[in-house]
Amino acid sequence: MVKASQQEYEELIKGIWRDNPVFAQVLGMCPMLAVTNSAINAIAMGGATFFVLVGSSFLVAAFKSWIPKQVRISCFIIIIATFVTVADYTLLALIPGVHKELGAFIPLIVANCLILGRQEAFASKSTIRLALLDAIGMAAGFMLALLMLGAVREILGDGALFGIKLFGTQFEPWVIMILPPGGFLTLGLLLLLFNWLAVKRRKFLDEVIKAERGQS
Amino acid sequence: MQDLVWIFVSALLINNFVLSYFLGLCPFLGVSNSLETSFRLGMATTFVMLITALCSWVLNTYLLIYAPYLRLISFIVVIASTVQFIEMLVRKLSPALFRALGIFLPLITTNCAILGLAIFATNKSYGLIEGLVYALGAGLGFTLAMVLLAGLREESELSDVPALIQGTAMNLIIAGILSMAFMGFAGLFSAA
């Protein structure tokens, strides 16, 4: 029993940092870069993706024994597209301003490889409970990455965060950061940071193992 | 005629799908390690885009004026079936190419560039001819970006790059610089 709950915890937590969909697996880049020129847009996109990923993981895990193997991809895509349509119309009704700014990128959540990837690799092979936990973890990790990128780009490119000006009038915004090249460069540098942390962690673990061996 | 040239150049260079709309990044970063493969994938994508433009025009004209909320689902179903068709065709005609493209051929379905094309063309309310020209420009622009990145990556394989920056981080930074270069095309048509 203890083991089972540990596995559940593991599925939930892995998506947030260690197997982070963006930094570790490099999935779902397209919406990631296109909408992260401000932190608000990043949160709206993250929220919509969260809803779609959790909803479709639930349905796929629930219906996995009825979906024929040969047409599974098409079935997954139709399920995902349904949830995206719901998210699209909901955002249009609730926050029309943000919806207009995100534009075509809300429907494009369908083509986010992260979502289809999770259905194919995980939800279609596991129980509803685990699939939900996995989806929540992955979506939270995705949202975290979106927010990091959006915050960096908005602070540097606009001198503001969530629309609140952070610096005085002397600050000259780096306009390039909210333009397309800034997205590529910021994500590249964030990945570099992630790699560096991963390498450091591995070195640390190696040393721990060595020290333990030395003792015994 | 001028309009068509404008649509073509705009999709090819100024609003390049990869470098300024961030569409189709998965294959852009994933398969761009050899020139040959990325060129072929680019061509396959262009072909799928042309068919998508045709299908989305038919859907828009005959179905979606009655049921606009079905837009996304019907687009994605049409695109998925087109990709299945191409997959069968490629497997039959060139097994070597089929192996070379590997997982990324079925993943053209989740290539946002394809779906993005259908959605952008709808939003701009292009007709049939304009849609096809737009698809051709976008597809060739995608191929161009892929080939450029693949060429740069092939070069960098021979040079001494620190282990830390190798892989996706470096590709993204290269893409950022390419994207900056493509911003220069924005002034191309302002005089006209």
CSV table of C-alpha atoms in Angstrom, one decimal:
chain,number,residue,atom,x,y,z
A,1,MET,CA,0.0,0.0,0.0
A,2,VAL,CA,2.8,2.3,0.9
A,3,LYS,CA,4.6,1.4,-2.3
A,4,ALA,CA,1.5,2.2,-4.4
A,5,SER,CA,1.1,5.7,-2.9
A,6,GLN,CA,4.8,6.3,-3.4
A,7,GLN,CA,4.4,5.5,-7.1
A,8,GLU,CA,1.4,7.9,-7.3
A,9,TYR,CA,3.5,10.6,-5.7
A,10,GLU,CA,6.3,9.9,-8.2
A,11,GLU,CA,4.0,10.2,-11.2
A,12,LEU,CA,2.7,13.5,-9.9
A,13,ILE,CA,6.0,15.1,-9.1
A,14,LYS,CA,8.2,13.9,-12.0
A,15,GLY,CA,6.6,16.3,-14.5
A,16,ILE,CA,7.3,19.4,-12.5
A,17,TRP,CA,11.1,19.4,-12.6
A,18,ARG,CA,13.0,16.2,-13.4
A,19,ASP,CA,11.0,15.3,-16.5
A,20,ASN,CA,9.8,18.8,-17.1
A,21,PRO,CA,8.0,18.6,-20.5
A,22,VAL,CA,9.8,21.7,-21.8
A,23,PHE,CA,13.2,21.7,-20.2
A,24,ALA,CA,13.9,18.0,-20.1
A,25,GLN,CA,11.8,16.6,-23.0
A,26,VAL,CA,11.7,19.6,-25.3
A,27,LEU,CA,8.0,19.1,-26.1
A,28,GLY,CA,5.3,21.6,-26.8
A,29,MET,CA,7.6,24.3,-27.9
A,30,CYS,CA,5.3,26.0,-30.4
A,31,PRO,CA,2.7,27.5,-28.2
A,32,MET,CA,5.4,27.9,-25.6
A,33,LEU,CA,7.4,30.4,-27.6
A,34,ALA,CA,4.6,32.1,-29.5
A,35,VAL,CA,2.5,33.3,-26.5
A,36,THR,CA,5.1,34.0,-23.8
A,37,ASN,CA,5.8,37.7,-24.6
A,38,SER,CA,3.9,38.5,-21.4
A,39,ALA,CA,3.3,36.7,-18.1
A,40,ILE,CA,-0.5,37.1,-18.4
A,41,ASN,CA,-0.6,35.4,-21.8
A,42,ALA,CA,1.6,32.7,-20.4
A,43,ILE,CA,-0.8,32.0,-17.6
A,44,ALA,CA,-3.9,31.9,-19.9
A,45,MET,CA,-2.1,29.5,-22.2
A,46,GLY,CA,-0.9,27.4,-19.3
A,47,GLY,CA,-4.4,27.2,-17.8
A,48,ALA,CA,-6.0,26.2,-21.1
A,49,THR,CA,-3.3,23.5,-21.7
A,50,PHE,CA,-3.8,22.3,-18.1
A,51,PHE,CA,-7.6,21.9,-18.7
A,52,VAL,CA,-7.1,20.1,-22.1
A,53,LEU,CA,-4.3,17.8,-20.8
A,54,VAL,CA,-6.1,16.7,-17.7
A,55,GLY,CA,-9.5,16.3,-19.4
A,56,SER,CA,-8.2,14.3,-22.3
A,57,SER,CA,-5.9,12.1,-20.1
A,58,PHE,CA,-9.0,11.2,-18.1
A,59,LEU,CA,-11.1,10.3,-21.1
A,60,VAL,CA,-8.3,8.4,-22.8
A,61,ALA,CA,-7.6,6.4,-19.7
A,62,ALA,CA,-11.3,5.7,-19.1
A,63,PHE,CA,-11.9,4.6,-22.7
A,64,LYS,CA,-8.6,2.8,-23.4
A,65,SER,CA,-10.1,-0.7,-23.7
A,66,TRP,CA,-12.7,0.5,-26.2
A,67,ILE,CA,-10.3,2.3,-28.5
A,68,PRO,CA,-9.0,0.0,-31.3
A,69,LYS,CA,-5.2,0.1,-31.5
A,70,GLN,CA,-5.0,0.9,-35.2
A,71,VAL,CA,-7.0,4.1,-35.0
A,72,ARG,CA,-5.9,5.2,-31.6
A,73,ILE,CA,-4.0,8.3,-32.7
A,74,SER,CA,-7.1,9.7,-34.5
A,75,CYS,CA,-9.3,8.9,-31.5
A,76,PHE,CA,-6.9,10.7,-29.2
A,77,ILE,CA,-6.8,13.7,-31.5
A,78,ILE,CA,-10.6,13.9,-31.7
A,79,ILE,CA,-10.8,13.8,-27.9
A,80,ILE,CA,-8.2,16.5,-27.6
A,81,ALA,CA,-9.8,18.7,-30.2
A,82,THR,CA,-13.1,18.5,-28.4
A,83,PHE,CA,-11.5,19.8,-25.2
A,84,VAL,CA,-9.7,22.5,-27.0
A,85,THR,CA,-12.9,23.7,-28.6
A,86,VAL,CA,-14.5,23.9,-25.1
A,87,ALA,CA,-11.4,25.8,-23.8
A,88,ASP,CA,-11.5,28.2,-26.8
A,89,TYR,CA,-15.1,29.2,-26.4
A,90,THR,CA,-14.7,29.4,-22.6
A,91,LEU,CA,-11.8,31.9,-22.9
A,92,LEU,CA,-13.7,33.8,-25.5
A,93,ALA,CA,-16.6,34.2,-23.1
A,94,LEU,CA,-14.6,35.0,-19.9
A,95,ILE,CA,-11.5,37.0,-21.0
A,96,PRO,CA,-12.1,38.2,-24.6
A,97,GLY,CA,-9.0,40.5,-24.4
A,98,VAL,CA,-6.5,37.8,-23.7
A,99,HIS,CA,-8.3,35.5,-26.1
A,100,LYS,CA,-7.8,38.0,-28.9
A,101,GLU,CA,-4.1,38.4,-28.1
A,102,LEU,CA,-3.6,34.6,-28.1
A,103,GLY,CA,-5.5,34.4,-31.4
A,104,ALA,CA,-4.9,31.3,-33.4
A,105,PHE,CA,-2.7,29.8,-30.8
A,106,ILE,CA,-5.6,28.5,-28.6
A,107,PRO,CA,-6.9,26.2,-31.4
A,108,LEU,CA,-3.3,25.2,-32.0
A,109,ILE,CA,-3.2,23.6,-28.5
A,110,VAL,CA,-4.5,20.5,-30.4
A,111,ALA,CA,-1.2,20.3,-32.1
A,112,ASN,CA,0.8,20.5,-28.9
A,113,CYS,CA,3.0,17.4,-29.1
A,114,LEU,CA,3.1,17.3,-25.2
A,115,ILE,CA,-0.6,16.4,-25.0
A,116,LEU,CA,-0.6,13.7,-27.7
A,117,GLY,CA,2.7,12.4,-26.4
A,118,ARG,CA,1.2,11.9,-22.8
A,119,GLN,CA,-1.8,10.1,-24.2
A,120,GLU,CA,0.3,7.8,-26.3
A,121,ALA,CA,3.1,7.2,-23.8
A,122,PHE,CA,1.1,7.2,-20.6
A,123,ALA,CA,-2.6,7.6,-20.4
A,124,SER,CA,-3.5,4.9,-22.8
A,125,LYS,CA,-1.5,2.4,-20.8
A,126,SER,CA,-2.4,3.2,-17.2
A,127,THR,CA,-5.3,3.5,-14.7
A,128,ILE,CA,-7.4,6.6,-14.6
A,129,ARG,CA,-5.9,7.6,-11.3
A,130,LEU,CA,-2.3,7.5,-12.4
A,131,ALA,CA,-3.2,9.1,-15.7
A,132,LEU,CA,-4.8,12.0,-13.9
A,133,LEU,CA,-1.8,12.5,-11.6
A,134,ASP,CA,0.6,12.3,-14.5
A,135,ALA,CA,-1.4,14.8,-16.4
A,136,ILE,CA,-1.6,17.2,-13.5
A,137,GLY,CA,2.2,17.0,-12.9
A,138,MET,CA,3.1,17.5,-16.6
A,139,ALA,CA,0.6,20.3,-17.0
A,140,ALA,CA,2.0,22.0,-13.9
A,141,GLY,CA,5.5,21.6,-15.2
A,142,PHE,CA,4.5,23.1,-18.5
A,143,MET,CA,2.8,26.0,-16.8
A,144,LEU,CA,5.9,26.6,-14.7
A,145,ALA,CA,8.1,26.7,-17.8
A,146,LEU,CA,5.7,29.1,-19.6
A,147,LEU,CA,5.6,31.4,-16.6
A,148,MET,CA,9.4,31.5,-16.3
A,149,LEU,CA,9.8,32.3,-20.0
A,150,GLY,CA,6.9,34.8,-20.0
A,151,ALA,CA,8.2,36.6,-16.9
A,152,VAL,CA,11.8,36.9,-18.2
A,153,ARG,CA,10.6,38.2,-21.5
A,154,GLU,CA,8.2,40.7,-20.1
A,155,ILE,CA,10.6,42.0,-17.5
A,156,LEU,CA,13.4,42.5,-20.0
A,157,GLY,CA,11.3,43.5,-23.0
A,158,ASP,CA,8.8,45.7,-21.4
A,159,GLY,CA,10.2,46.5,-17.9
A,160,ALA,CA,7.1,45.2,-16.3
A,161,LEU,CA,5.6,42.1,-14.8
A,162,PHE,CA,1.8,41.3,-15.1
A,163,GLY,CA,1.5,44.8,-16.6
A,164,ILE,CA,3.0,46.5,-13.5
A,165,LYS,CA,6.0,48.7,-14.3
A,166,LEU,CA,9.0,47.5,-12.3
A,167,PHE,CA,11.7,50.0,-13.2
A,168,GLY,CA,11.8,53.8,-13.4
A,169,THR,CA,11.5,55.8,-16.6
A,170,GLN,CA,15.2,55.5,-17.2
A,171,PHE,CA,14.8,51.8,-18.1
A,172,GLU,CA,15.2,51.3,-21.8
A,173,PRO,CA,13.2,48.1,-22.7
A,174,TRP,CA,15.0,45.4,-24.8
A,175,VAL,CA,12.4,45.3,-27.5
A,176,ILE,CA,14.0,42.3,-29.1
A,177,MET,CA,12.9,40.1,-26.1
A,178,ILE,CA,9.2,40.4,-26.9
A,179,LEU,CA,9.9,39.9,-30.6
A,180,PRO,CA,10.3,36.3,-32.0
A,181,PRO,CA,14.1,36.1,-31.7
A,182,GLY,CA,13.9,36.9,-28.0
A,183,GLY,CA,11.7,33.8,-27.5
A,184,PHE,CA,14.3,31.5,-29.1
A,185,LEU,CA,17.2,33.1,-27.2
A,186,THR,CA,15.5,33.1,-23.8
A,187,LEU,CA,14.5,29.5,-24.1
A,188,GLY,CA,18.0,28.6,-25.3
A,189,LEU,CA,19.5,30.3,-22.2
A,190,LEU,CA,17.0,28.7,-19.8
A,191,LEU,CA,17.8,25.3,-21.3
A,192,LEU,CA,21.4,26.0,-20.7
A,193,LEU,CA,20.7,26.8,-17.1
A,194,PHE,CA,18.7,23.6,-16.8
A,195,ASN,CA,21.5,21.5,-18.3
A,196,TRP,CA,24.0,23.1,-16.0
A,197,LEU,CA,21.9,22.3,-12.9
A,198,ALA,CA,21.5,18.7,-14.2
A,199,VAL,CA,25.2,18.3,-14.7
A,200,LYS,CA,25.9,19.6,-11.2
A,201,ARG,CA,23.4,17.3,-9.7
A,202,ARG,CA,24.9,14.3,-11.4
A,203,LYS,CA,28.4,15.2,-10.2
A,204,PHE,CA,27.0,15.6,-6.7
A,205,LEU,CA,25.4,12.2,-6.8
A,206,ASP,CA,28.5,10.6,-8.2
A,207,GLU,CA,30.5,12.0,-5.3
A,208,VAL,CA,28.0,10.7,-2.8
A,209,ILE,CA,28.2,7.3,-4.3
A,210,LYS,CA,32.0,7.4,-4.2
A,211,ALA,CA,32.1,8.5,-0.6
A,212,GLU,CA,29.7,5.7,0.4
A,213,ARG,CA,31.9,3.2,-1.4
A,214,GLY,CA,35.0,4.6,0.3
A,215,GLN,CA,33.3,4.1,3.7
A,216,SER,CA,32.3,0.5,3.1
B,1,MET,CA,-1.3,38.8,-59.4
B,2,GLN,CA,0.6,41.2,-57.2
B,3,ASP,CA,-1.5,40.1,-54.3
B,4,LEU,CA,-0.5,36.5,-54.9
B,5,VAL,CA,3.2,37.4,-55.1
B,6,TRP,CA,2.8,39.3,-51.9
B,7,ILE,CA,1.1,36.4,-50.1
B,8,PHE,CA,3.8,34.1,-51.3
B,9,VAL,CA,6.8,36.2,-50.3
B,10,SER,CA,5.2,37.1,-47.0
B,11,ALA,CA,4.6,33.5,-46.0
B,12,LEU,CA,8.1,32.5,-47.3
B,13,LEU,CA,10.2,35.1,-45.7
B,14,ILE,CA,8.6,37.9,-43.7
B,15,ASN,CA,6.2,35.9,-41.7
B,16,ASN,CA,8.2,32.7,-41.9
B,17,PHE,CA,6.2,30.0,-40.1
B,18,VAL,CA,9.1,28.7,-38.1
B,19,LEU,CA,11.1,31.7,-37.4
B,20,SER,CA,8.4,34.3,-36.7
B,21,TYR,CA,5.3,32.3,-35.8
B,22,PHE,CA,7.1,29.5,-34.0
B,23,LEU,CA,5.1,26.9,-35.8
B,24,GLY,CA,6.5,23.4,-36.5
B,25,LEU,CA,9.3,23.6,-34.0
B,26,CYS,CA,9.2,19.9,-33.1
B,27,PRO,CA,10.5,18.7,-36.4
B,28,PHE,CA,12.5,21.9,-36.8
B,29,LEU,CA,14.6,21.0,-33.7
B,30,GLY,CA,14.2,17.2,-33.9
B,31,VAL,CA,15.1,16.1,-37.4
B,32,SER,CA,17.3,18.9,-38.5
B,33,ASN,CA,20.5,17.0,-38.0
B,34,SER,CA,21.1,16.2,-41.6
B,35,LEU,CA,20.5,18.3,-44.7
B,36,GLU,CA,19.1,15.4,-46.8
B,37,THR,CA,16.4,14.4,-44.2
B,38,SER,CA,15.3,17.9,-43.4
B,39,PHE,CA,14.9,18.7,-47.1
B,40,ARG,CA,12.7,15.7,-47.6
B,41,LEU,CA,10.7,16.3,-44.5
B,42,GLY,CA,10.2,19.9,-45.7
B,43,MET,CA,9.0,18.7,-49.0
B,44,ALA,CA,6.6,16.2,-47.4
B,45,THR,CA,5.3,19.0,-45.2
B,46,THR,CA,4.8,21.3,-48.2
B,47,PHE,CA,2.8,18.5,-49.9
B,48,VAL,CA,0.6,18.0,-46.9
B,49,MET,CA,0.1,21.8,-46.6
B,50,LEU,CA,-1.1,22.1,-50.2
B,51,ILE,CA,-3.6,19.3,-49.6
B,52,THR,CA,-4.6,20.8,-46.3
B,53,ALA,CA,-5.3,24.2,-48.0
B,54,LEU,CA,-7.5,22.5,-50.6
B,55,CYS,CA,-9.4,20.5,-47.9
B,56,SER,CA,-9.8,23.5,-45.6
B,57,TRP,CA,-11.2,25.6,-48.4
B,58,VAL,CA,-13.8,22.9,-49.3
B,59,LEU,CA,-14.7,22.5,-45.6
B,60,ASN,CA,-15.0,26.2,-45.1
B,61,THR,CA,-17.1,26.8,-48.1
B,62,TYR,CA,-19.5,23.9,-47.8
B,63,LEU,CA,-19.7,22.7,-44.1
B,64,LEU,CA,-18.4,25.3,-41.7
B,65,ILE,CA,-20.8,28.1,-42.6
B,66,TYR,CA,-23.5,25.9,-41.0
B,67,ALA,CA,-21.5,24.7,-38.0
B,68,PRO,CA,-18.5,26.9,-37.2
B,69,TYR,CA,-17.9,25.1,-33.9
B,70,LEU,CA,-16.9,22.0,-35.8
B,71,ARG,CA,-14.0,23.8,-37.4
B,72,LEU,CA,-11.2,22.5,-35.3
B,73,ILE,CA,-12.4,18.9,-35.2
B,74,SER,CA,-13.0,18.7,-38.9
B,75,PHE,CA,-9.7,20.3,-39.8
B,76,ILE,CA,-7.8,17.9,-37.6
B,77,VAL,CA,-9.6,14.8,-39.0
B,78,VAL,CA,-8.9,15.8,-42.6
B,79,ILE,CA,-5.2,16.5,-41.8
B,80,ALA,CA,-4.8,13.3,-39.9
B,81,SER,CA,-6.3,11.2,-42.8
B,82,THR,CA,-4.1,13.1,-45.3
B,83,VAL,CA,-1.0,12.2,-43.3
B,84,GLN,CA,-2.0,8.6,-43.1
B,85,PHE,CA,-2.3,8.6,-46.9
B,86,ILE,CA,1.1,10.1,-47.3
B,87,GLU,CA,2.6,7.7,-44.9
B,88,MET,CA,1.3,4.7,-46.9
B,89,LEU,CA,2.5,6.3,-50.1
B,90,VAL,CA,6.0,6.9,-48.8
B,91,ARG,CA,6.3,3.4,-47.3
B,92,LYS,CA,5.4,2.0,-50.7
B,93,LEU,CA,7.6,4.3,-52.8
B,94,SER,CA,10.7,4.7,-50.7
B,95,PRO,CA,11.3,2.5,-47.7
B,96,ALA,CA,14.6,4.1,-47.0
B,97,LEU,CA,13.0,7.6,-46.7
B,98,PHE,CA,10.3,6.0,-44.5
B,99,ARG,CA,13.0,4.7,-42.1
B,100,ALA,CA,14.9,8.0,-42.2
B,101,LEU,CA,11.9,10.1,-41.3
B,102,GLY,CA,11.0,7.6,-38.5
B,103,ILE,CA,8.6,8.9,-35.9
B,104,PHE,CA,8.3,12.4,-37.4
B,105,LEU,CA,6.2,11.4,-40.3
B,106,PRO,CA,3.2,10.4,-38.3
B,107,LEU,CA,3.9,13.4,-36.1
B,108,ILE,CA,3.3,15.7,-39.1
B,109,THR,CA,-0.3,15.3,-37.8
B,110,THR,CA,0.7,17.2,-34.6
B,111,ASN,CA,2.9,19.6,-36.6
B,112,CYS,CA,1.3,22.8,-35.7
B,113,ALA,CA,2.5,24.4,-38.9
B,114,ILE,CA,-0.1,22.3,-40.8
B,115,LEU,CA,-3.1,23.1,-38.6
B,116,GLY,CA,-1.8,26.7,-38.2
B,117,LEU,CA,-1.9,27.1,-42.0
B,118,ALA,CA,-5.5,26.0,-42.1
B,119,ILE,CA,-6.5,28.3,-39.3
B,120,PHE,CA,-4.5,31.4,-40.6
B,121,ALA,CA,-5.9,30.9,-44.1
B,122,THR,CA,-9.4,30.8,-42.6
B,123,ASN,CA,-8.9,33.8,-40.4
B,124,LYS,CA,-7.6,35.8,-43.4
B,125,SER,CA,-10.5,34.5,-45.5
B,126,TYR,CA,-8.4,33.5,-48.4
B,127,GLY,CA,-10.0,32.0,-51.5
B,128,LEU,CA,-8.9,28.8,-53.1
B,129,ILE,CA,-6.0,30.1,-55.3
B,130,GLU,CA,-4.8,32.5,-52.5
B,131,GLY,CA,-4.9,29.6,-50.0
B,132,LEU,CA,-2.9,27.3,-52.3
B,133,VAL,CA,-0.2,30.1,-52.9
B,134,TYR,CA,-0.1,30.7,-49.1
B,135,ALA,CA,0.4,27.0,-48.5
B,136,LEU,CA,3.2,26.8,-51.0
B,137,GLY,CA,5.0,29.8,-49.5
B,138,ALA,CA,4.6,28.5,-46.0
B,139,GLY,CA,5.8,25.1,-46.9
B,140,LEU,CA,8.8,26.3,-48.8
B,141,GLY,CA,9.5,28.7,-45.9
B,142,PHE,CA,9.4,25.8,-43.5
B,143,THR,CA,11.8,23.9,-45.8
B,144,LEU,CA,14.1,26.9,-46.0
B,145,ALA,CA,14.3,27.3,-42.3
B,146,MET,CA,14.9,23.5,-41.8
B,147,VAL,CA,17.6,23.4,-44.4
B,148,LEU,CA,19.4,26.5,-43.0
B,149,LEU,CA,19.4,25.1,-39.5
B,150,ALA,CA,20.5,21.6,-40.7
B,151,GLY,CA,23.4,23.2,-42.6
B,152,LEU,CA,24.5,25.1,-39.6
B,153,ARG,CA,24.2,22.1,-37.4
B,154,GLU,CA,26.3,19.9,-39.8
B,155,GLU,CA,29.0,22.6,-39.7
B,156,SER,CA,29.0,22.8,-35.9
B,157,GLU,CA,29.4,19.0,-35.6
B,158,LEU,CA,33.0,19.4,-36.7
B,159,SER,CA,33.8,22.2,-34.4
B,160,ASP,CA,34.7,22.1,-30.7
B,161,VAL,CA,31.6,23.0,-28.8
B,162,PRO,CA,31.5,22.8,-25.0
B,163,ALA,CA,29.5,19.8,-23.8
B,164,LEU,CA,27.2,21.9,-21.8
B,165,ILE,CA,25.7,23.9,-24.7
B,166,GLN,CA,25.5,21.1,-27.1
B,167,GLY,CA,22.0,19.9,-28.3
B,168,THR,CA,18.8,21.8,-28.0
B,169,ALA,CA,20.2,24.8,-26.2
B,170,MET,CA,22.6,25.6,-29.0
B,171,ASN,CA,20.0,24.9,-31.7
B,172,LEU,CA,17.6,27.3,-30.1
B,173,ILE,CA,20.2,30.0,-29.9
B,174,ILE,CA,21.1,29.4,-33.6
B,175,ALA,CA,17.4,29.7,-34.4
B,176,GLY,CA,17.2,32.9,-32.4
B,177,ILE,CA,20.0,34.4,-34.5
B,178,LEU,CA,18.4,33.1,-37.8
B,179,SER,CA,15.1,34.6,-36.6
B,180,MET,CA,16.9,38.0,-36.1
B,181,ALA,CA,18.3,37.7,-39.6
B,182,PHE,CA,14.8,37.1,-41.0
B,183,MET,CA,13.5,40.1,-39.2
B,184,GLY,CA,15.5,42.1,-41.8
B,185,PHE,CA,13.0,40.9,-44.5
B,186,ALA,CA,10.3,42.9,-42.8
B,187,GLY,CA,11.3,46.0,-44.7
B,188,LEU,CA,11.1,44.2,-48.0
B,189,PHE,CA,7.7,45.4,-49.1
B,190,SER,CA,7.2,48.6,-47.1
B,191,ALA,CA,8.0,50.8,-50.1
B,192,ALA,CA,5.4,49.2,-52.3
